[in-house]
Coordinates of C-alpha atoms in Angstrom, one line a residue:
Chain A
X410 CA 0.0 0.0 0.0
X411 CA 2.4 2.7 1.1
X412 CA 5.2 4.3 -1.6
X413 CA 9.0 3.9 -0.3
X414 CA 11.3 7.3 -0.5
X415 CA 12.9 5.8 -3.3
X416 CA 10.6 7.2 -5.8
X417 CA 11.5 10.8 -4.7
X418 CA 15.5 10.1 -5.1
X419 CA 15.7 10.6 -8.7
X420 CA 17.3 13.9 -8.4
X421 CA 18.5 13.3 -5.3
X422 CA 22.5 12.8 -4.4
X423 CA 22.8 13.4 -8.2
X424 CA 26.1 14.9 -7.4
X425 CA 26.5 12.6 -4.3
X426 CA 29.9 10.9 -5.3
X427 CA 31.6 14.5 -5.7
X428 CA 30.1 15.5 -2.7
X429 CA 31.3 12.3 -0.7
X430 CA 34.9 13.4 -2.4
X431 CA 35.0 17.4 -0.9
X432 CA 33.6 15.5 2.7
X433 CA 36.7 13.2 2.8
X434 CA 38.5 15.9 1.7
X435 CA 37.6 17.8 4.6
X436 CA 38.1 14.9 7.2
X437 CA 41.6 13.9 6.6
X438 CA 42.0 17.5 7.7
X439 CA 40.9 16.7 10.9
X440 CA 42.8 15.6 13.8
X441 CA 42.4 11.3 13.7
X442 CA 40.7 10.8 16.6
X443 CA 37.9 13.6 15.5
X444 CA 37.6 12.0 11.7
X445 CA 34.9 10.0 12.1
X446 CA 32.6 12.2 14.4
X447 CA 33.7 14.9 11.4
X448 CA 32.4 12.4 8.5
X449 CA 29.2 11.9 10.0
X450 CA 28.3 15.4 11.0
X451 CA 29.2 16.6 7.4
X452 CA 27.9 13.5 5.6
X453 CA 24.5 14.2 8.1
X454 CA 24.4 17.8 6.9
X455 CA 24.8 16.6 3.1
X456 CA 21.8 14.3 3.4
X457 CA 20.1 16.9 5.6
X458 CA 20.3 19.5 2.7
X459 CA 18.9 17.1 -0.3
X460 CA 16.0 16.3 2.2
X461 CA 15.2 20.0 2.5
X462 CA 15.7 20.2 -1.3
X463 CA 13.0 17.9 -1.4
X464 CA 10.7 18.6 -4.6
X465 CA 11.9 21.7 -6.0
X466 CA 14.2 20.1 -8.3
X467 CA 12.1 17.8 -9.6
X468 CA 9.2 20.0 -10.1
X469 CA 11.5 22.5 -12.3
X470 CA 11.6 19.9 -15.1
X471 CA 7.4 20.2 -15.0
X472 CA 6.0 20.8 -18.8
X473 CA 3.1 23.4 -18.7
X474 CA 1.7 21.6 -22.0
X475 CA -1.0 19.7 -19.1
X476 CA -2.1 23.3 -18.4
X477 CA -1.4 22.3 -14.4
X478 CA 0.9 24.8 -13.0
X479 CA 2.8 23.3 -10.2
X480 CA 4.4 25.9 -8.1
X481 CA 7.5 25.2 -6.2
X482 CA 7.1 24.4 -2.6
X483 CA 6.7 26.8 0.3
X484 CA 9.0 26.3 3.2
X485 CA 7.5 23.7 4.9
X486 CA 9.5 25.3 8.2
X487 CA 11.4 28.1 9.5
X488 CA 14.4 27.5 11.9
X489 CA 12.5 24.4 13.6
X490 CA 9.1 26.1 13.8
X491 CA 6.5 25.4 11.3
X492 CA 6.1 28.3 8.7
X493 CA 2.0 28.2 9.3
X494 CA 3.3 29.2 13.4
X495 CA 5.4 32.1 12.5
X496 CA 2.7 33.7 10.8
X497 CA 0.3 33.3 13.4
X498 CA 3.2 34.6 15.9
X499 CA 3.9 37.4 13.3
X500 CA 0.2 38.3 12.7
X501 CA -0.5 38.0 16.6
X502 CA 2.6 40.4 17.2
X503 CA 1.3 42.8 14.9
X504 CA -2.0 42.6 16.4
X505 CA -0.8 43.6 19.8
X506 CA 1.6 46.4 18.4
X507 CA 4.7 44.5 19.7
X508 CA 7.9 42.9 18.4
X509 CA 7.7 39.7 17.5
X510 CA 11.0 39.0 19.6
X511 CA 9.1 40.3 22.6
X512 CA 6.0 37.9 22.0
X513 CA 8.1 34.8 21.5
X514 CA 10.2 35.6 24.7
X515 CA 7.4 34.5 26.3
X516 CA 7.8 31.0 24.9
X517 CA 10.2 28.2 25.0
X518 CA 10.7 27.0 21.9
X519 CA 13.0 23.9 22.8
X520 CA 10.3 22.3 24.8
X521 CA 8.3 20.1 21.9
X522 CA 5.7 21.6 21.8
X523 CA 6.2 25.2 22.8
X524 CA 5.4 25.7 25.9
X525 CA 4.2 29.4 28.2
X526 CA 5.2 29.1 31.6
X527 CA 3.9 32.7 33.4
X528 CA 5.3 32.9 36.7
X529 CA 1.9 34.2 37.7
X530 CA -1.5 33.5 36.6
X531 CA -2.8 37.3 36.4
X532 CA -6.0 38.0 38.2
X533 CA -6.9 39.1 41.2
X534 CA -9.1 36.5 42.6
X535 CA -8.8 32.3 41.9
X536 CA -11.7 32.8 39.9
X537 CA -10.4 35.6 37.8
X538 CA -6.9 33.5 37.8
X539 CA -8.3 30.4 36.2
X540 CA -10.5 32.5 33.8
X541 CA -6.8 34.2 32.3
X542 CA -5.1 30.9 32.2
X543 CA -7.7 29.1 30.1
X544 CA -7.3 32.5 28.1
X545 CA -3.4 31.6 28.3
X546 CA -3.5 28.1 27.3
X547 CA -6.3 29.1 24.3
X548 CA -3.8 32.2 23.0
X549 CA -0.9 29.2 23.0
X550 CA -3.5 26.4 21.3
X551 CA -4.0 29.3 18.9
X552 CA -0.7 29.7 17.8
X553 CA 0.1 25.8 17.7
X554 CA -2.4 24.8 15.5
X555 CA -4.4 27.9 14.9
X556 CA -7.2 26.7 16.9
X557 CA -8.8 29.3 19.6
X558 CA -9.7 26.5 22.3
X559 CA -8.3 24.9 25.6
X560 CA -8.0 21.6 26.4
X561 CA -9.5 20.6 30.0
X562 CA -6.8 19.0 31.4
X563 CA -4.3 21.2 30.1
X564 CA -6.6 24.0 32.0
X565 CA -6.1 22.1 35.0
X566 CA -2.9 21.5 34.8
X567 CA -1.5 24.9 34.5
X568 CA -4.0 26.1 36.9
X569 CA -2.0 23.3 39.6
X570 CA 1.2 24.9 38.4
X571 CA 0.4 28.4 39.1
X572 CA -1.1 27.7 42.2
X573 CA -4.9 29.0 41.3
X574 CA -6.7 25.3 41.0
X575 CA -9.3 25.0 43.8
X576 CA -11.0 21.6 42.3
X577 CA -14.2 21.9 44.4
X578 CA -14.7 25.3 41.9
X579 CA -13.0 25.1 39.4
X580 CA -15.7 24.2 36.7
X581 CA -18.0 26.5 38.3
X582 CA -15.3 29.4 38.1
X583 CA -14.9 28.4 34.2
X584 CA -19.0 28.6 33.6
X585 CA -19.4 32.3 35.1
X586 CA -17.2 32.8 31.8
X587 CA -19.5 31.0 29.6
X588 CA -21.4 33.3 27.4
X589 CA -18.9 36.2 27.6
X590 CA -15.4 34.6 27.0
X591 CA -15.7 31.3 26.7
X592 CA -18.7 29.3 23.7
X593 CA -18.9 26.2 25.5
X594 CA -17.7 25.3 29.4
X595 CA -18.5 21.6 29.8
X596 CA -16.7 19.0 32.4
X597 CA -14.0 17.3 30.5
X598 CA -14.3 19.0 27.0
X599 CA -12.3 21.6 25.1
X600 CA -13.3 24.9 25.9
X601 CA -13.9 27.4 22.4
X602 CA -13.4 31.0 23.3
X603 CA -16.0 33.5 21.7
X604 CA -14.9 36.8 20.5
X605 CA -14.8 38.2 23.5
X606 CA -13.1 36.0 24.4
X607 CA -10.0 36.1 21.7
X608 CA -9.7 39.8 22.4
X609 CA -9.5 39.5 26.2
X610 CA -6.9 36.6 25.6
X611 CA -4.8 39.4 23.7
X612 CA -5.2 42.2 26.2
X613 CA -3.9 39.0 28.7
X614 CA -1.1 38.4 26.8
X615 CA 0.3 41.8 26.1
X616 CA -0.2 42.6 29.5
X617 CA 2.1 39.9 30.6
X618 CA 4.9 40.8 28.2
X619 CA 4.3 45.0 29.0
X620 CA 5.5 43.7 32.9
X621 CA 8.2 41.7 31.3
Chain B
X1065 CA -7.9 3.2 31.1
X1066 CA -6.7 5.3 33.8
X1067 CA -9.5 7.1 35.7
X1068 CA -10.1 10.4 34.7
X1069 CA -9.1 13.3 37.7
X1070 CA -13.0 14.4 37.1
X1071 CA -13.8 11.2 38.3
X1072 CA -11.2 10.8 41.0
X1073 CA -12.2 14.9 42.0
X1074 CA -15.7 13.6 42.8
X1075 CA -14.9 10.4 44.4
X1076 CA -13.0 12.6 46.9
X1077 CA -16.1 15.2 47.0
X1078 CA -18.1 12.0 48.2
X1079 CA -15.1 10.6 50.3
X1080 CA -14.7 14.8 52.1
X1081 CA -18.8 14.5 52.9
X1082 CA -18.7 10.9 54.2
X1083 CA -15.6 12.0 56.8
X1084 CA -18.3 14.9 58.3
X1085 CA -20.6 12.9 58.4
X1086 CA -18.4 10.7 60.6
X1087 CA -16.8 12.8 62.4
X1088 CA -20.0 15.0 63.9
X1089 CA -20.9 11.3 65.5
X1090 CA -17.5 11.5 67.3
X1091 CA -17.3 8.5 69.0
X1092 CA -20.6 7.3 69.0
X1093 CA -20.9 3.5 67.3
X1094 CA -22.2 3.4 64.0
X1095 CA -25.3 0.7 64.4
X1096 CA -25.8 -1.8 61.3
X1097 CA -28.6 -0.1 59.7
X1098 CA -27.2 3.2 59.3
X1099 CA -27.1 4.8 56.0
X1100 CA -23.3 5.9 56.2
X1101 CA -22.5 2.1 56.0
X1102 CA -24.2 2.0 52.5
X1103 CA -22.6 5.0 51.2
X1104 CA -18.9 4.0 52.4
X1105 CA -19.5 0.4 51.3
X1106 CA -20.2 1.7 48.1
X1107 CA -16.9 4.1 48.2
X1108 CA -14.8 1.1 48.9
X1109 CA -16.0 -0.9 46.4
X1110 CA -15.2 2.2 43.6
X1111 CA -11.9 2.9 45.3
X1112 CA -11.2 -0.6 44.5
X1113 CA -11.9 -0.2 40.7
X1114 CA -10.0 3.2 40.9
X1115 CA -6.9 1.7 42.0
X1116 CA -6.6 -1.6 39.6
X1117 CA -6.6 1.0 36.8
X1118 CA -4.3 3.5 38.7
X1119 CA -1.5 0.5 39.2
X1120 CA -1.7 -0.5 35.5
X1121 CA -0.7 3.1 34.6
X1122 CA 2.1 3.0 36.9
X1123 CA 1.6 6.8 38.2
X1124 CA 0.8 6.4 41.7
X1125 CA 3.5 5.3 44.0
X1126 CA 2.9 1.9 45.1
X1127 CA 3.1 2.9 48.2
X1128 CA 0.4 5.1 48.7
X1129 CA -2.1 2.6 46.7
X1130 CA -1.1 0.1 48.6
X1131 CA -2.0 2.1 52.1
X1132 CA -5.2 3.2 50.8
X1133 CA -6.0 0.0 49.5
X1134 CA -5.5 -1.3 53.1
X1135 CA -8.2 1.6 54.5
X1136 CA -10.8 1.2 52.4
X1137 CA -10.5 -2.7 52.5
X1138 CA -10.8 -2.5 56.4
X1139 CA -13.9 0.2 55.9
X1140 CA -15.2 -2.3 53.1
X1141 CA -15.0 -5.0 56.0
X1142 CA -16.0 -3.3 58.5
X1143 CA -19.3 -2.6 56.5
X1144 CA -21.5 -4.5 58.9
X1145 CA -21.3 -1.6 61.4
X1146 CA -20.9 -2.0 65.1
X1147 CA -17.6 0.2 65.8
X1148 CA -17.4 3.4 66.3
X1149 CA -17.3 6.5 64.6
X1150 CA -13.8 7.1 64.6
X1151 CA -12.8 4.3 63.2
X1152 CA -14.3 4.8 59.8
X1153 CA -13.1 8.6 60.0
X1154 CA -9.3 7.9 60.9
X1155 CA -9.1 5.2 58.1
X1156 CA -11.0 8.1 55.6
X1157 CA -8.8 10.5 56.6
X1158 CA -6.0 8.9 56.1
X1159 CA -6.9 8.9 52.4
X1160 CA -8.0 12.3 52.1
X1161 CA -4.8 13.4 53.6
X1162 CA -2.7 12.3 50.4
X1163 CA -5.7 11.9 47.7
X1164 CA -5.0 15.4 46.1
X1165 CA -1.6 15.6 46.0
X1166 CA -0.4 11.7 45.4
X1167 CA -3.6 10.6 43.4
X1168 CA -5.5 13.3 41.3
X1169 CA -2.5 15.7 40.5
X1170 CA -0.1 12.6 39.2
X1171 CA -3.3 11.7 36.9
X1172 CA -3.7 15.7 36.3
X1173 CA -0.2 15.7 35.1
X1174 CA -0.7 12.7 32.9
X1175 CA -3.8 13.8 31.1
X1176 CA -2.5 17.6 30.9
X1177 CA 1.0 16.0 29.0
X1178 CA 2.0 17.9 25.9
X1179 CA 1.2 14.8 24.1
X1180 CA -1.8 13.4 24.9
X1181 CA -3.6 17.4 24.6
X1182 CA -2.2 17.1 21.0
X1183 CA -3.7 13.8 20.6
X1184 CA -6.7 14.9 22.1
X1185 CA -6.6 18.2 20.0
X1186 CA -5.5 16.1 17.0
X1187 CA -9.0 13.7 17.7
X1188 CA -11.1 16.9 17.8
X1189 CA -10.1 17.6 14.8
X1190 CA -10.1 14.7 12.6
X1191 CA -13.5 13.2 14.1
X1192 CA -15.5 15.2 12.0
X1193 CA -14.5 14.0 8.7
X1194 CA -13.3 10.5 9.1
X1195 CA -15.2 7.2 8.2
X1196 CA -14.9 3.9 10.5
X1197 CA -12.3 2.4 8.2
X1198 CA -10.1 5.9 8.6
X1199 CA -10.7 6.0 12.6
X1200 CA -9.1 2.8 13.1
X1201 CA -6.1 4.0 11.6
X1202 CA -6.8 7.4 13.0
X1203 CA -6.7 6.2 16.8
X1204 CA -3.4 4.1 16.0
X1205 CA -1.8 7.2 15.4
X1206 CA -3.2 9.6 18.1
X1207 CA -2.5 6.1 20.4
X1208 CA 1.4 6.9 18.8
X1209 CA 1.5 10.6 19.3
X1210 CA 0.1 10.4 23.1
X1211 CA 2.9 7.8 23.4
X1212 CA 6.1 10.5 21.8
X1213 CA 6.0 7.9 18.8
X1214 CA 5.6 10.7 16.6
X1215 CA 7.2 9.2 13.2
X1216 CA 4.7 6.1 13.6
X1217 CA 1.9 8.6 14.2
X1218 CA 2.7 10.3 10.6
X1219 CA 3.1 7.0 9.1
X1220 CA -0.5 5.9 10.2
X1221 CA -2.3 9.2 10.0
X1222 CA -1.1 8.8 5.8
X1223 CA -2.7 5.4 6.2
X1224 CA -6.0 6.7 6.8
X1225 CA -5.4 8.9 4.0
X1226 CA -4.4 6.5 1.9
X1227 CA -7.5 4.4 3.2
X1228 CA -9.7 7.1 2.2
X1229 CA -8.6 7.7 -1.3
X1230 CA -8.2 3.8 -2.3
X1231 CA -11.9 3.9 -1.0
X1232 CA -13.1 6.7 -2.9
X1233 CA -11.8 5.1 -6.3
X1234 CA -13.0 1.9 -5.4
X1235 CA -16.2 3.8 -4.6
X1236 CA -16.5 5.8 -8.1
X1237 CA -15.7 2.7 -10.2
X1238 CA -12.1 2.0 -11.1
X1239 CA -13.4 3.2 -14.7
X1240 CA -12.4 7.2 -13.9
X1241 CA -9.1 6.3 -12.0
X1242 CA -8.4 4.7 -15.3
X1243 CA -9.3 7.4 -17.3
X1244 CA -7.5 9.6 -14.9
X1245 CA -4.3 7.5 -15.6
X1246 CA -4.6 7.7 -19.4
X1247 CA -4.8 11.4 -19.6
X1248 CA -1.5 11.6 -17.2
X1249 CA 0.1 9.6 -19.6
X1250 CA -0.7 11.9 -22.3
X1251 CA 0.7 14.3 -20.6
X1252 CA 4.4 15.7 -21.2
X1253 CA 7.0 16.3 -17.9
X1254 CA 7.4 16.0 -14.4
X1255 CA 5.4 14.5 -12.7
X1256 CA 3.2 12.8 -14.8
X1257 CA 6.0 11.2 -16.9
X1258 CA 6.1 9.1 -13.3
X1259 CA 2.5 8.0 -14.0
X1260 CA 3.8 6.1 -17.4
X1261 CA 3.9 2.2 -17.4
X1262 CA 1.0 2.3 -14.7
X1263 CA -1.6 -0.1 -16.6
X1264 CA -4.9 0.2 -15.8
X1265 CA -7.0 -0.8 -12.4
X1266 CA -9.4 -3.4 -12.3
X1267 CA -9.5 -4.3 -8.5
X1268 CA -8.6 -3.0 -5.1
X1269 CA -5.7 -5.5 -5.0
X1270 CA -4.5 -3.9 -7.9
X1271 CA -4.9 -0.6 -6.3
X1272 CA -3.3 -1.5 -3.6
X1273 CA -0.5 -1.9 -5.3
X1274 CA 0.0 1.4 -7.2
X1275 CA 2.4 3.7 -5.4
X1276 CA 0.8 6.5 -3.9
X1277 CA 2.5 8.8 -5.6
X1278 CA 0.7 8.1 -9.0
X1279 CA -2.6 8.2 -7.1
X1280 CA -1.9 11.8 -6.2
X1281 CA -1.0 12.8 -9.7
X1282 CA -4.1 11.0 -10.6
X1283 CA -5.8 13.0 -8.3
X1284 CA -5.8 15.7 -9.8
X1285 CA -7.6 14.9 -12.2
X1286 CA -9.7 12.8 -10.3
X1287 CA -10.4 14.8 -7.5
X1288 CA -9.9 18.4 -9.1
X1289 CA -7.4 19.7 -7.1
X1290 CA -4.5 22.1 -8.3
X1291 CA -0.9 22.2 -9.1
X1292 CA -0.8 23.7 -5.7
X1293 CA -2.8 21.1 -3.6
X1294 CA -0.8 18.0 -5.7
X1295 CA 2.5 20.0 -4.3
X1296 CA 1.5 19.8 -0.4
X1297 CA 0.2 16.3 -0.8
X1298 CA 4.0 15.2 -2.4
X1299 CA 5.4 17.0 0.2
X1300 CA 3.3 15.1 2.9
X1301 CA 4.3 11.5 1.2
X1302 CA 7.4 13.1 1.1
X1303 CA 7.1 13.6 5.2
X1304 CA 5.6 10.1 5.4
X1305 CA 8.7 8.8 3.6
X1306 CA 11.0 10.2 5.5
X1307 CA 9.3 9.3 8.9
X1308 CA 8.8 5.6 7.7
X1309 CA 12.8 5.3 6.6
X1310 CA 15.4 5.4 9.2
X1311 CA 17.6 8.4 9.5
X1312 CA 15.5 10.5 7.7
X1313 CA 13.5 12.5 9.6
X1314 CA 13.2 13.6 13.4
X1315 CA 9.4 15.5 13.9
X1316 CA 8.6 16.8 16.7
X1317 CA 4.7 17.7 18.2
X1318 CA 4.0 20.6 15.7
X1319 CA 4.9 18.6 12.5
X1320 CA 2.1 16.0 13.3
X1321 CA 0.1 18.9 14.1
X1322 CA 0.9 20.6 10.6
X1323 CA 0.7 17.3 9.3
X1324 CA -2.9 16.2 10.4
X1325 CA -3.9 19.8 9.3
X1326 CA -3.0 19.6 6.0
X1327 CA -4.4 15.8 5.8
X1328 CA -8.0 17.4 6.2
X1329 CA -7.3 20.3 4.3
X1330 CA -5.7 18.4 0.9
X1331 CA -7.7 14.8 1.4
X1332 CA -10.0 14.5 3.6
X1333 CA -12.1 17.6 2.7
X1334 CA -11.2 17.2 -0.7
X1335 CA -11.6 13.3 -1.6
X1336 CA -15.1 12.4 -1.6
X1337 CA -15.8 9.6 1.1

């Protein structure tokens, strides 16, 4: 049923033996004892740059006489991070009126996935607390997968982290919200942030990075 | 399955009541017919279940299931009543003193993982436009991401893809696929000249043994979608390739993510069920 890679290598290492050469090349330069690590990282980055080739190649040699115009490929990432996630953080940045830089400060980006870890939940109150961090953990779902909800349990979680979970309340501090911020509140299911809801996840947001 | 901490946060509400109870009848002895027998019977018996499935997960220290374990069995036999008040509300105590931070915030951390919210997330939004054949595949690899097996995850979520559009041509008649095929083959360059020496279809066997590849250039004539579409659905055989061949390809969380996203976008939206 499935397809193996092999179909895809036609173009690929097309210039693989030269390459090889100008790698060796480079590791007899090397101290002995550091040749082979040497050989592998630079025979890793060879490979690593035909993947990220990818199609584009191929797809030059396309005739137009089908009348299907077959673009070249976008990016499929930028430095790690998915090139659909950098937009959302670019747009998002823009929509706050901050630097980019500023907005992903907020993040770690070598936790898989990206992770917000406030030192605070703002809010005065527990109530008001665990309102802002489903508004947190809906901003971050939004920029993972472009998706403005929070997952329960992720909720929960981050409200144990931060120190604002009281679990005889909790729901019932999420369904005041209903209505306003949040579409739907129910036990165990994601919760989908209305409009209001989006904007007052913003103002939460840029709050936290203006006391950063 | 490991219980949920909704359900372990209410069996505690239920276990917090039951202690009052107790412990406003001090030391008074709790005759056979009381009520409060019934209801901490009962809480016994579901602690019980609670902890079978909370050892298989391997997230509470043994430890502390074993000593609640050993309260509520002694409350579960001492069911018949005749002691005294105490001695229900020292052994329900004891539980309640560790329940929230040994029992429901290990499971809170479990079901809050990075992981299994994506695989949750992922569910969410797959569910709506998957058929039964395409679930079974689906919850193999949302069973893979909540696990970190994120390459087999990619592999099987292009399985239910692949599912989907093998049952779509089988579904049309394998007459259009044919056809489909044919005018590839007309066709001059990259990457219909790939579709050449494909002969024509005449069972699902047979399909099954056509490279996916060739069914997405077939596609788009089959399905009607562009140069542009055909491009992100190489590049996600590509991804499935590469996560299915060792060496190849390290994703993390957010590929999946990107990769189940553009799954609906380019097939399961587009390929008619």
């Amino acid at each position: 049923m499935f397809t193996t890679g092999s179909q895809w290598t036609g173009s690929m290492y097309d210039d693989g033996v030269k390459q090889l050469d100008i790698i060796l090349e480079l590791v007899n330069k090397c101290p002995e004892k550091l040749r082979e690590q040497c050989f592998a990282i630079l025979l890793q980055g060879y490979v690593d740059s035909e993947n990220s080739r990818g199609l584009a190649p191929s797809l030059a040699m396309i005739a137009p006489s089908s009348g299907h115009a077959i673009p070249a490929p976008e990016p499929e990432t930028d430095g790690g991070i998915p090139t659909d996630v950098r937009n959302r953080f670019a747009a998002l940045a823009k929509r706050l009126g901050v630097n980019q830089d500023q907005l992903e400060t907020l993040f770690d980006f070598t936790a898989d996935p990206f992770v917000f870890h406030p030192i605070d939940a703002p809010g005065s109150s527990n109530a008001d607390k665990t309102r802002n961090v489903t508004l947190l953990v809906a901003i971050r779902t939004y920029l993972a997968t472009g998706s403005w909800t929070a997952d329960w349990s992720e909720v929960k979680l981050r409200c144990v982290d931060l120190n604002c979970y009281d679990a005889a309340n909790h729901a019932a501090y999420l369904k005041k919200g209903k209505g306003q911020l949040f579409r739907t509140v129910d036990i165990g299911k994601t919760i989908e942030l209305s409009a209001t809801g989006r904007t007052n996840a913003e103002q939460v947001l840029k709050g936290l990075i203006a006391s950063t | 399955m490991v219980p949920s901490s909704d359900d372990l946060e209410a069996f505690y509400g239920r276990l917090t009541v039951l202690r009052h109870t107790l412990a406003r009848r001090r030391d008074a002895v709790v005759r056979a017919n009381a009520a409060v027998l019934g209801e901490m019977s009962a809480l016994a018996k579901d602690w019980i279940r609670f902890s079978q499935r909370l050892r298989v997960a391997g997230i509470i220290a043994v430890p502390t299931l074993a000593s609640c374990d050993q309260n509520m069995t002694e409350l579960f036999v001492a069911r018949a009543g005749g002691r005294r008040a105490n001695y229900y509300r020292r052994r329900l105590d004891s539980v309640e003193v560790v329940f929230t931070e040994e029992i429901i915030v290990p499971v809170l951390r479990l079901e809050g993982d990075p992981h299994r919210v994506a695989a949750r997330q992922l569910r969410d939004a797959l569910d709506p436009y998957l058929t039964p054949p395409e679930v079974a595949y689906a919850e193999e690899a949302l069973k893979c991401v909540s696990e970190s097996c994120l390459r087999a995850g990619i592999v099987l979520l292009w399985a239910a893809a692949v599912t989907r559009m093998h049952n779509s041509i089988e579904q049309g008649g394998f007459a259009p696929f044919n056809a489909a095929l044919t005018a590839c083959t007309a066709r001059r360059g990259y990457p219909f000249t790939i579709v050449r020496g494909q002969g024509p279809i005449g069972a699902r066997a047979e399909l099954q043994k056509v490279a996916d590849f060739i069914m997405l250039v077939a596609g788009m004539d089959l399905w009607h979608y562009d140069g542009q579409a055909f491009n992100e659905l190489a590049a996600l055989l590509q991804a499935r390739n590469n996560a299915a061949h060792p060496g190849m390809a390290s994703p993390n969380l957010l590929d999946v993510q990107q990769f189940a996203t553009k799954l609906i976008e380019r097939v399961f939206r587009i390929v008619p069920r």
